[in-house]
mmCIF file of N, CA and C in Angstrom:
data_model
loop_
_atom_site.group_PDB
_atom_site.id
_atom_site.type_symbol
_atom_site.label_atom_id
_atom_site.label_comp_id
_atom_site.label_asym_id
_atom_site.label_seq_id
_atom_site.Cartn_x
_atom_site.Cartn_y
_atom_site.Cartn_z
ATOM 1 N N UNK A 6 -30.788 1.575 -0.568
ATOM 2 C CA UNK A 6 -29.400 1.207 -0.776
ATOM 3 C C UNK A 6 -29.237 0.683 -2.197
ATOM 4 N N UNK A 7 -28.083 0.904 -2.760
ATOM 5 C CA UNK A 7 -27.787 0.483 -4.128
ATOM 6 C C UNK A 7 -26.646 -0.519 -4.118
ATOM 7 N N UNK A 8 -26.809 -1.572 -4.876
ATOM 8 C CA UNK A 8 -25.733 -2.546 -5.062
ATOM 9 C C UNK A 8 -25.403 -2.625 -6.533
ATOM 10 N N UNK A 9 -24.115 -2.564 -6.846
ATOM 11 C CA UNK A 9 -23.651 -2.643 -8.226
ATOM 12 C C UNK A 9 -22.828 -3.915 -8.388
ATOM 13 N N UNK A 10 -23.125 -4.671 -9.436
ATOM 14 C CA UNK A 10 -22.443 -5.942 -9.660
ATOM 15 C C UNK A 10 -21.909 -5.980 -11.085
ATOM 16 N N UNK A 11 -20.579 -5.986 -11.213
ATOM 17 C CA UNK A 11 -19.935 -6.027 -12.533
ATOM 18 C C UNK A 11 -19.748 -7.466 -13.007
ATOM 19 N N UNK A 12 -19.703 -7.632 -14.310
ATOM 20 C CA UNK A 12 -19.406 -8.915 -14.921
ATOM 21 C C UNK A 12 -18.842 -8.667 -16.316
ATOM 22 N N UNK A 13 -18.294 -9.725 -16.909
ATOM 23 C CA UNK A 13 -17.822 -9.630 -18.282
ATOM 24 C C UNK A 13 -16.323 -9.529 -18.437
ATOM 25 N N UNK A 14 -15.601 -9.423 -17.322
ATOM 26 C CA UNK A 14 -14.152 -9.365 -17.427
ATOM 27 C C UNK A 14 -13.566 -10.706 -17.835
ATOM 28 N N UNK A 15 -12.275 -10.712 -18.109
ATOM 29 C CA UNK A 15 -11.607 -11.940 -18.498
ATOM 30 C C UNK A 15 -10.259 -11.667 -19.104
ATOM 31 N N UNK A 16 -9.703 -12.691 -19.723
ATOM 32 C CA UNK A 16 -8.398 -12.580 -20.369
ATOM 33 C C UNK A 16 -8.589 -12.577 -21.874
ATOM 34 N N UNK A 17 -7.884 -11.693 -22.543
ATOM 35 C CA UNK A 17 -8.016 -11.563 -23.993
ATOM 36 C C UNK A 17 -6.676 -11.129 -24.570
ATOM 37 N N UNK A 18 -6.446 -11.450 -25.814
ATOM 38 C CA UNK A 18 -5.222 -11.020 -26.473
ATOM 39 C C UNK A 18 -5.365 -9.584 -26.962
ATOM 40 N N UNK A 19 -4.239 -8.933 -27.100
ATOM 41 C CA UNK A 19 -4.242 -7.565 -27.615
ATOM 42 C C UNK A 19 -4.957 -7.513 -28.960
ATOM 43 N N UNK A 20 -5.772 -6.472 -29.120
ATOM 44 C CA UNK A 20 -6.566 -6.337 -30.318
ATOM 45 C C UNK A 20 -7.964 -6.900 -30.189
ATOM 46 N N UNK A 21 -8.194 -7.650 -29.132
ATOM 47 C CA UNK A 21 -9.490 -8.265 -28.914
ATOM 48 C C UNK A 21 -10.496 -7.322 -28.272
ATOM 49 N N UNK A 22 -11.665 -7.866 -27.964
ATOM 50 C CA UNK A 22 -12.762 -7.076 -27.414
ATOM 51 C C UNK A 22 -13.367 -7.776 -26.204
ATOM 52 N N UNK A 23 -13.925 -6.953 -25.326
ATOM 53 C CA UNK A 23 -14.704 -7.438 -24.197
ATOM 54 C C UNK A 23 -15.846 -6.458 -23.969
ATOM 55 N N UNK A 24 -16.929 -6.966 -23.390
ATOM 56 C CA UNK A 24 -18.033 -6.095 -23.009
ATOM 57 C C UNK A 24 -18.319 -6.296 -21.526
ATOM 58 N N UNK A 25 -18.114 -5.243 -20.764
ATOM 59 C CA UNK A 25 -18.398 -5.283 -19.341
ATOM 60 C C UNK A 25 -19.836 -4.855 -19.090
ATOM 61 N N UNK A 26 -20.444 -5.471 -18.082
ATOM 62 C CA UNK A 26 -21.787 -5.097 -17.659
ATOM 63 C C UNK A 26 -21.771 -4.763 -16.176
ATOM 64 N N UNK A 27 -22.680 -3.895 -15.782
ATOM 65 C CA UNK A 27 -22.833 -3.538 -14.373
ATOM 66 C C UNK A 27 -24.324 -3.497 -14.075
ATOM 67 N N UNK A 28 -24.788 -4.480 -13.323
ATOM 68 C CA UNK A 28 -26.200 -4.540 -12.948
ATOM 69 C C UNK A 28 -26.404 -3.789 -11.642
ATOM 70 N N UNK A 29 -27.414 -2.935 -11.621
ATOM 71 C CA UNK A 29 -27.713 -2.146 -10.433
ATOM 72 C C UNK A 29 -28.949 -2.692 -9.741
ATOM 73 N N UNK A 30 -28.826 -2.914 -8.450
ATOM 74 C CA UNK A 30 -29.938 -3.412 -7.645
ATOM 75 C C UNK A 30 -30.272 -2.363 -6.586
ATOM 76 N N UNK A 31 -31.575 -2.247 -6.308
ATOM 77 C CA UNK A 31 -32.010 -1.209 -5.390
ATOM 78 C C UNK A 31 -32.498 -0.011 -6.176
ATOM 79 N N UNK A 32 -32.629 1.127 -5.502
ATOM 80 C CA UNK A 32 -33.169 2.306 -6.165
ATOM 81 C C UNK A 32 -32.081 3.035 -6.957
ATOM 82 N N UNK A 33 -32.252 3.064 -8.278
ATOM 83 C CA UNK A 33 -31.363 3.835 -9.156
ATOM 84 C C UNK A 33 -32.220 4.853 -9.894
ATOM 85 N N UNK A 34 -32.033 6.104 -9.583
ATOM 86 C CA UNK A 34 -32.751 7.157 -10.281
ATOM 87 C C UNK A 34 -32.115 7.361 -11.650
ATOM 88 N N UNK A 35 -32.947 7.619 -12.637
ATOM 89 C CA UNK A 35 -32.425 7.801 -13.996
ATOM 90 C C UNK A 35 -31.523 9.025 -14.104
ATOM 91 N N UNK A 36 -31.620 9.938 -13.140
ATOM 92 C CA UNK A 36 -30.760 11.131 -13.199
ATOM 93 C C UNK A 36 -29.346 10.851 -12.710
ATOM 94 N N UNK A 37 -29.142 9.692 -12.131
ATOM 95 C CA UNK A 37 -27.820 9.365 -11.608
ATOM 96 C C UNK A 37 -26.788 9.363 -12.732
ATOM 97 N N UNK A 38 -25.615 9.838 -12.415
ATOM 98 C CA UNK A 38 -24.470 9.732 -13.305
ATOM 99 C C UNK A 38 -23.815 8.373 -13.061
ATOM 100 N N UNK A 39 -23.545 7.638 -14.125
ATOM 101 C CA UNK A 39 -22.917 6.331 -14.011
ATOM 102 C C UNK A 39 -21.545 6.377 -14.689
ATOM 103 N N UNK A 40 -20.607 5.644 -14.125
ATOM 104 C CA UNK A 40 -19.243 5.729 -14.650
ATOM 105 C C UNK A 40 -18.498 4.417 -14.498
ATOM 106 N N UNK A 41 -17.428 4.299 -15.268
ATOM 107 C CA UNK A 41 -16.474 3.193 -15.149
ATOM 108 C C UNK A 41 -15.124 3.780 -14.737
ATOM 109 N N UNK A 42 -14.486 3.090 -13.802
ATOM 110 C CA UNK A 42 -13.125 3.415 -13.389
ATOM 111 C C UNK A 42 -12.293 2.150 -13.516
ATOM 112 N N UNK A 43 -10.991 2.308 -13.475
ATOM 113 C CA UNK A 43 -10.104 1.145 -13.472
ATOM 114 C C UNK A 43 -8.886 1.426 -12.625
ATOM 115 N N UNK A 44 -8.294 0.352 -12.131
ATOM 116 C CA UNK A 44 -7.071 0.488 -11.339
ATOM 117 C C UNK A 44 -6.160 -0.689 -11.629
ATOM 118 N N UNK A 45 -4.981 -0.372 -12.103
ATOM 119 C CA UNK A 45 -3.957 -1.381 -12.360
ATOM 120 C C UNK A 45 -3.066 -1.501 -11.138
ATOM 121 N N UNK A 46 -2.412 -2.643 -10.957
ATOM 122 C CA UNK A 46 -1.534 -2.826 -9.793
ATOM 123 C C UNK A 46 -0.462 -1.750 -9.726
ATOM 124 N N UNK A 47 -0.333 -1.139 -8.573
ATOM 125 C CA UNK A 47 0.690 -0.128 -8.381
ATOM 126 C C UNK A 47 0.373 1.229 -8.965
ATOM 127 N N UNK A 48 -0.836 1.372 -9.506
ATOM 128 C CA UNK A 48 -1.219 2.654 -10.110
ATOM 129 C C UNK A 48 -2.455 3.216 -9.427
ATOM 130 N N UNK A 49 -2.654 4.509 -9.614
ATOM 131 C CA UNK A 49 -3.835 5.154 -9.054
ATOM 132 C C UNK A 49 -5.076 4.803 -9.866
ATOM 133 N N UNK A 50 -6.218 4.918 -9.205
ATOM 134 C CA UNK A 50 -7.484 4.698 -9.905
ATOM 135 C C UNK A 50 -7.659 5.743 -11.003
ATOM 136 N N UNK A 51 -8.180 5.295 -12.140
ATOM 137 C CA UNK A 51 -8.319 6.160 -13.312
ATOM 138 C C UNK A 51 -9.764 6.139 -13.790
ATOM 139 N N UNK A 52 -10.302 7.315 -14.063
ATOM 140 C CA UNK A 52 -11.628 7.381 -14.639
ATOM 141 C C UNK A 52 -11.589 6.978 -16.099
ATOM 142 N N UNK A 53 -12.514 6.135 -16.527
ATOM 143 C CA UNK A 53 -12.522 5.625 -17.892
ATOM 144 C C UNK A 53 -13.599 6.304 -18.735
ATOM 145 N N UNK A 54 -14.830 6.336 -18.208
ATOM 146 C CA UNK A 54 -15.929 6.925 -18.973
ATOM 147 C C UNK A 54 -17.108 7.189 -18.042
ATOM 148 N N UNK A 55 -17.998 8.087 -18.452
ATOM 149 C CA UNK A 55 -19.206 8.381 -17.700
ATOM 150 C C UNK A 55 -20.348 8.690 -18.658
ATOM 151 N N UNK A 56 -21.571 8.546 -18.131
ATOM 152 C CA UNK A 56 -22.764 8.777 -18.942
ATOM 153 C C UNK A 56 -23.850 9.351 -18.053
ATOM 154 N N UNK A 57 -24.580 10.348 -18.583
ATOM 155 C CA UNK A 57 -25.645 10.934 -17.787
ATOM 156 C C UNK A 57 -27.005 10.439 -18.248
ATOM 157 N N UNK A 58 -28.050 11.006 -17.682
ATOM 158 C CA UNK A 58 -29.403 10.522 -17.945
ATOM 159 C C UNK A 58 -29.861 10.810 -19.370
ATOM 160 N N UNK A 59 -29.240 11.796 -20.022
ATOM 161 C CA UNK A 59 -29.636 12.125 -21.399
ATOM 162 C C UNK A 59 -28.897 11.267 -22.421
ATOM 163 N N UNK A 60 -27.926 10.499 -21.951
ATOM 164 C CA UNK A 60 -27.113 9.708 -22.864
ATOM 165 C C UNK A 60 -25.816 10.376 -23.254
ATOM 166 N N UNK A 61 -25.599 11.583 -22.732
ATOM 167 C CA UNK A 61 -24.326 12.254 -22.986
ATOM 168 C C UNK A 61 -23.207 11.444 -22.361
ATOM 169 N N UNK A 62 -22.113 11.279 -23.116
ATOM 170 C CA UNK A 62 -21.002 10.463 -22.636
ATOM 171 C C UNK A 62 -19.695 11.240 -22.680
ATOM 172 N N UNK A 63 -18.760 10.781 -21.880
ATOM 173 C CA UNK A 63 -17.413 11.320 -21.887
ATOM 174 C C UNK A 63 -16.451 10.164 -21.666
ATOM 175 N N UNK A 64 -15.385 10.109 -22.441
ATOM 176 C CA UNK A 64 -14.409 9.037 -22.335
ATOM 177 C C UNK A 64 -13.016 9.619 -22.122
ATOM 178 N N UNK A 65 -12.212 8.930 -21.335
ATOM 179 C CA UNK A 65 -10.833 9.353 -21.131
ATOM 180 C C UNK A 65 -10.092 9.289 -22.462
ATOM 181 N N UNK A 66 -9.104 10.161 -22.596
ATOM 182 C CA UNK A 66 -8.345 10.200 -23.837
ATOM 183 C C UNK A 66 -7.675 8.884 -24.176
ATOM 184 N N UNK A 67 -7.277 8.148 -23.130
ATOM 185 C CA UNK A 67 -6.562 6.886 -23.339
ATOM 186 C C UNK A 67 -7.452 5.794 -23.938
ATOM 187 N N UNK A 68 -8.772 5.966 -23.866
ATOM 188 C CA UNK A 68 -9.681 4.930 -24.378
ATOM 189 C C UNK A 68 -10.599 5.471 -25.470
ATOM 190 N N UNK A 69 -10.547 6.760 -25.712
ATOM 191 C CA UNK A 69 -11.429 7.381 -26.705
ATOM 192 C C UNK A 69 -11.234 6.735 -28.073
ATOM 193 N N UNK A 70 -12.356 6.386 -28.697
ATOM 194 C CA UNK A 70 -12.314 5.741 -29.996
ATOM 195 C C UNK A 70 -12.216 4.223 -29.923
ATOM 196 N N UNK A 71 -11.947 3.701 -28.727
ATOM 197 C CA UNK A 71 -11.848 2.240 -28.541
ATOM 198 C C UNK A 71 -12.929 1.712 -27.594
ATOM 199 N N UNK A 72 -13.248 2.485 -26.568
ATOM 200 C CA UNK A 72 -14.243 2.081 -25.570
ATOM 201 C C UNK A 72 -15.504 2.909 -25.750
ATOM 202 N N UNK A 73 -16.646 2.301 -25.442
ATOM 203 C CA UNK A 73 -17.922 3.018 -25.505
ATOM 204 C C UNK A 73 -18.763 2.662 -24.296
ATOM 205 N N UNK A 74 -19.165 3.690 -23.564
ATOM 206 C CA UNK A 74 -20.046 3.487 -22.422
ATOM 207 C C UNK A 74 -21.493 3.654 -22.871
ATOM 208 N N UNK A 75 -22.376 2.852 -22.299
ATOM 209 C CA UNK A 75 -23.806 2.975 -22.590
ATOM 210 C C UNK A 75 -24.587 2.504 -21.375
ATOM 211 N N UNK A 76 -25.870 2.800 -21.353
ATOM 212 C CA UNK A 76 -26.709 2.387 -20.234
ATOM 213 C C UNK A 76 -28.096 2.027 -20.731
ATOM 214 N N UNK A 77 -28.719 1.083 -20.050
ATOM 215 C CA UNK A 77 -30.089 0.678 -20.333
ATOM 216 C C UNK A 77 -30.880 0.958 -19.063
ATOM 217 N N UNK A 78 -31.574 2.081 -19.039
ATOM 218 C CA UNK A 78 -32.291 2.482 -17.829
ATOM 219 C C UNK A 78 -33.412 1.504 -17.476
ATOM 220 N N UNK A 79 -34.041 0.937 -18.478
ATOM 221 C CA UNK A 79 -35.128 -0.006 -18.212
ATOM 222 C C UNK A 79 -34.615 -1.253 -17.500
ATOM 223 N N UNK A 80 -33.385 -1.643 -17.832
ATOM 224 C CA UNK A 80 -32.796 -2.838 -17.232
ATOM 225 C C UNK A 80 -31.848 -2.503 -16.078
ATOM 226 N N UNK A 81 -31.708 -1.214 -15.769
ATOM 227 C CA UNK A 81 -30.779 -0.794 -14.707
ATOM 228 C C UNK A 81 -29.396 -1.397 -14.904
ATOM 229 N N UNK A 82 -28.897 -1.292 -16.125
ATOM 230 C CA UNK A 82 -27.608 -1.894 -16.449
ATOM 231 C C UNK A 82 -26.725 -0.892 -17.187
ATOM 232 N N UNK A 83 -25.471 -0.884 -16.797
ATOM 233 C CA UNK A 83 -24.443 -0.050 -17.422
ATOM 234 C C UNK A 83 -23.499 -0.967 -18.191
ATOM 235 N N UNK A 84 -23.027 -0.493 -19.341
ATOM 236 C CA UNK A 84 -22.131 -1.307 -20.171
ATOM 237 C C UNK A 84 -20.855 -0.547 -20.504
ATOM 238 N N UNK A 85 -19.828 -1.297 -20.814
ATOM 239 C CA UNK A 85 -18.594 -0.725 -21.371
ATOM 240 C C UNK A 85 -18.111 -1.671 -22.462
ATOM 241 N N UNK A 86 -18.271 -1.249 -23.703
ATOM 242 C CA UNK A 86 -17.765 -2.025 -24.831
ATOM 243 C C UNK A 86 -16.320 -1.623 -25.057
ATOM 244 N N UNK A 87 -15.431 -2.606 -25.007
ATOM 245 C CA UNK A 87 -13.998 -2.337 -25.126
ATOM 246 C C UNK A 87 -13.468 -3.057 -26.358
ATOM 247 N N UNK A 88 -13.010 -2.291 -27.318
ATOM 248 C CA UNK A 88 -12.443 -2.838 -28.557
ATOM 249 C C UNK A 88 -10.972 -2.471 -28.666
ATOM 250 N N UNK A 89 -10.277 -3.156 -29.546
ATOM 251 C CA UNK A 89 -8.845 -2.875 -29.787
ATOM 252 C C UNK A 89 -8.077 -2.790 -28.474
ATOM 253 N N UNK A 90 -8.285 -3.776 -27.642
ATOM 254 C CA UNK A 90 -7.667 -3.753 -26.315
ATOM 255 C C UNK A 90 -6.145 -3.821 -26.407
ATOM 256 N N UNK A 91 -5.512 -3.126 -25.461
ATOM 257 C CA UNK A 91 -4.057 -3.071 -25.373
ATOM 258 C C UNK A 91 -3.621 -3.617 -24.016
ATOM 259 N N UNK A 92 -2.358 -3.982 -23.922
ATOM 260 C CA UNK A 92 -1.858 -4.524 -22.659
ATOM 261 C C UNK A 92 -2.008 -3.508 -21.527
ATOM 262 N N UNK A 93 -1.908 -2.232 -21.860
ATOM 263 C CA UNK A 93 -2.037 -1.200 -20.831
ATOM 264 C C UNK A 93 -3.468 -1.019 -20.342
ATOM 265 N N UNK A 94 -4.416 -1.718 -20.938
ATOM 266 C CA UNK A 94 -5.796 -1.693 -20.443
ATOM 267 C C UNK A 94 -6.007 -2.704 -19.319
ATOM 268 N N UNK A 95 -4.995 -3.515 -19.044
ATOM 269 C CA UNK A 95 -5.092 -4.501 -17.974
ATOM 270 C C UNK A 95 -5.310 -3.805 -16.636
ATOM 271 N N UNK A 96 -6.383 -4.159 -15.948
ATOM 272 C CA UNK A 96 -6.741 -3.511 -14.683
ATOM 273 C C UNK A 96 -7.988 -4.167 -14.113
ATOM 274 N N UNK A 97 -8.288 -3.810 -12.871
ATOM 275 C CA UNK A 97 -9.591 -4.121 -12.292
ATOM 276 C C UNK A 97 -10.525 -2.983 -12.682
ATOM 277 N N UNK A 98 -11.668 -3.319 -13.234
ATOM 278 C CA UNK A 98 -12.629 -2.323 -13.683
ATOM 279 C C UNK A 98 -13.812 -2.261 -12.713
ATOM 280 N N UNK A 99 -14.182 -1.040 -12.337
ATOM 281 C CA UNK A 99 -15.254 -0.818 -11.382
ATOM 282 C C UNK A 99 -16.326 0.075 -11.997
ATOM 283 N N UNK A 100 -17.580 -0.234 -11.715
ATOM 284 C CA UNK A 100 -18.625 0.721 -12.071
ATOM 285 C C UNK A 100 -19.004 1.498 -10.811
ATOM 286 N N UNK A 101 -19.519 2.691 -11.025
ATOM 287 C CA UNK A 101 -19.852 3.577 -9.918
ATOM 288 C C UNK A 101 -21.072 4.410 -10.268
ATOM 289 N N UNK A 102 -21.800 4.806 -9.230
ATOM 290 C CA UNK A 102 -22.994 5.629 -9.408
ATOM 291 C C UNK A 102 -22.907 6.860 -8.520
ATOM 292 N N UNK A 103 -23.310 7.977 -9.096
ATOM 293 C CA UNK A 103 -23.340 9.249 -8.372
ATOM 294 C C UNK A 103 -24.795 9.667 -8.262
ATOM 295 N N UNK A 104 -25.234 10.040 -7.039
ATOM 296 C CA UNK A 104 -26.651 10.329 -6.819
ATOM 297 C C UNK A 104 -27.045 11.719 -7.259
ATOM 298 N N UNK A 105 -26.475 12.172 -8.340
ATOM 299 C CA UNK A 105 -26.860 13.411 -9.000
ATOM 300 C C UNK A 105 -26.286 13.351 -10.400
ATOM 301 N N UNK A 106 -26.515 14.379 -11.180
ATOM 302 C CA UNK A 106 -26.079 14.328 -12.572
ATOM 303 C C UNK A 106 -24.557 14.465 -12.678
ATOM 304 N N UNK A 107 -24.056 14.193 -13.859
ATOM 305 C CA UNK A 107 -22.612 14.225 -14.071
ATOM 306 C C UNK A 107 -22.092 15.669 -14.000
ATOM 307 N N UNK A 108 -21.027 15.886 -13.249
ATOM 308 C CA UNK A 108 -20.413 17.220 -13.187
ATOM 309 C C UNK A 108 -19.503 17.445 -14.384
ATOM 310 N N UNK A 109 -20.114 17.801 -15.520
ATOM 311 C CA UNK A 109 -19.369 17.891 -16.767
ATOM 312 C C UNK A 109 -18.296 18.987 -16.750
ATOM 313 N N UNK A 110 -18.375 19.898 -15.843
ATOM 314 C CA UNK A 110 -17.374 20.968 -15.798
ATOM 315 C C UNK A 110 -16.086 20.511 -15.130
ATOM 316 N N UNK A 111 -16.110 19.300 -14.559
ATOM 317 C CA UNK A 111 -14.921 18.783 -13.874
ATOM 318 C C UNK A 111 -14.508 17.444 -14.465
ATOM 319 N N UNK A 112 -13.249 17.108 -14.270
ATOM 320 C CA UNK A 112 -12.751 15.807 -14.711
ATOM 321 C C UNK A 112 -13.424 14.702 -13.902
ATOM 322 N N UNK A 113 -13.396 13.522 -14.473
ATOM 323 C CA UNK A 113 -13.996 12.359 -13.813
ATOM 324 C C UNK A 113 -13.183 12.015 -12.565
ATOM 325 N N UNK A 114 -13.846 12.122 -11.392
ATOM 326 C CA UNK A 114 -13.155 11.893 -10.128
ATOM 327 C C UNK A 114 -13.911 10.882 -9.291
ATOM 328 N N UNK A 115 -13.207 9.886 -8.788
ATOM 329 C CA UNK A 115 -13.855 8.835 -8.032
ATOM 330 C C UNK A 115 -14.492 9.285 -6.741
ATOM 331 N N UNK A 116 -13.941 10.315 -6.110
ATOM 332 C CA UNK A 116 -14.477 10.729 -4.805
ATOM 333 C C UNK A 116 -15.833 11.413 -4.923
ATOM 334 N N UNK A 117 -16.337 11.607 -6.128
ATOM 335 C CA UNK A 117 -17.658 12.210 -6.323
ATOM 336 C C UNK A 117 -18.736 11.155 -6.539
ATOM 337 N N UNK A 118 -18.384 9.877 -6.420
ATOM 338 C CA UNK A 118 -19.338 8.800 -6.664
ATOM 339 C C UNK A 118 -19.680 8.099 -5.357
ATOM 340 N N UNK A 119 -20.955 7.753 -5.216
ATOM 341 C CA UNK A 119 -21.476 7.290 -3.941
ATOM 342 C C UNK A 119 -21.511 5.771 -3.801
ATOM 343 N N UNK A 120 -21.691 5.075 -4.900
ATOM 344 C CA UNK A 120 -21.815 3.620 -4.852
ATOM 345 C C UNK A 120 -20.818 2.989 -5.815
ATOM 346 N N UNK A 121 -20.270 1.856 -5.394
ATOM 347 C CA UNK A 121 -19.243 1.167 -6.171
ATOM 348 C C UNK A 121 -19.526 -0.327 -6.223
ATOM 349 N N UNK A 122 -19.143 -0.935 -7.343
ATOM 350 C CA UNK A 122 -19.193 -2.378 -7.441
ATOM 351 C C UNK A 122 -17.918 -2.996 -6.906
ATOM 352 N N UNK A 123 -17.852 -4.317 -6.952
ATOM 353 C CA UNK A 123 -16.690 -5.026 -6.397
ATOM 354 C C UNK A 123 -15.564 -5.172 -7.413
ATOM 355 N N UNK A 124 -15.858 -4.888 -8.670
ATOM 356 C CA UNK A 124 -14.835 -4.926 -9.702
ATOM 357 C C UNK A 124 -14.831 -6.220 -10.500
ATOM 358 N N UNK A 125 -14.345 -6.103 -11.731
ATOM 359 C CA UNK A 125 -14.147 -7.272 -12.592
ATOM 360 C C UNK A 125 -12.799 -7.118 -13.275
ATOM 361 N N UNK A 126 -12.010 -8.182 -13.291
ATOM 362 C CA UNK A 126 -10.629 -8.116 -13.789
ATOM 363 C C UNK A 126 -10.596 -8.246 -15.305
ATOM 364 N N UNK A 127 -9.830 -7.375 -15.927
ATOM 365 C CA UNK A 127 -9.558 -7.453 -17.360
ATOM 366 C C UNK A 127 -8.053 -7.605 -17.540
ATOM 367 N N UNK A 128 -7.655 -8.652 -18.240
ATOM 368 C CA UNK A 128 -6.238 -8.907 -18.497
ATOM 369 C C UNK A 128 -6.021 -9.026 -19.990
ATOM 370 N N UNK A 129 -5.144 -8.192 -20.527
ATOM 371 C CA UNK A 129 -4.855 -8.176 -21.957
ATOM 372 C C UNK A 129 -3.407 -8.595 -22.164
ATOM 373 N N UNK A 130 -3.218 -9.651 -22.910
ATOM 374 C CA UNK A 130 -1.878 -10.150 -23.159
ATOM 375 C C UNK A 130 -1.422 -9.738 -24.559
ATOM 376 N N UNK A 131 -0.161 -9.412 -24.652
ATOM 377 C CA UNK A 131 0.368 -8.951 -25.944
ATOM 378 C C UNK A 131 1.051 -10.076 -26.693
#
């Protein structure tokens, strides 16, 4: 069984930065695809970024150039560096793991991920 625990959320002013972490407990194969999603109140869940075992990354257009996903396989930890934050980035952020490689031919979809964390809140004030 896999447990994912996010941390690093908080309140920040627009233009600021935050770094989210997701610690994985249990068996995490290095081939697993890891991803970040977010959900704002009243909105659907949105894929933010994903990373595969080779370090290949993909970021949503809304965060491209501002957010960077990375992973430390030795520490079983996933990161999301968020810079130049905007009020529209306010949401609950979740990390997720897929027990196979990233399906790069398809858009980032939450229903393809097997394990989820409990989320960490990010609030950006303008």
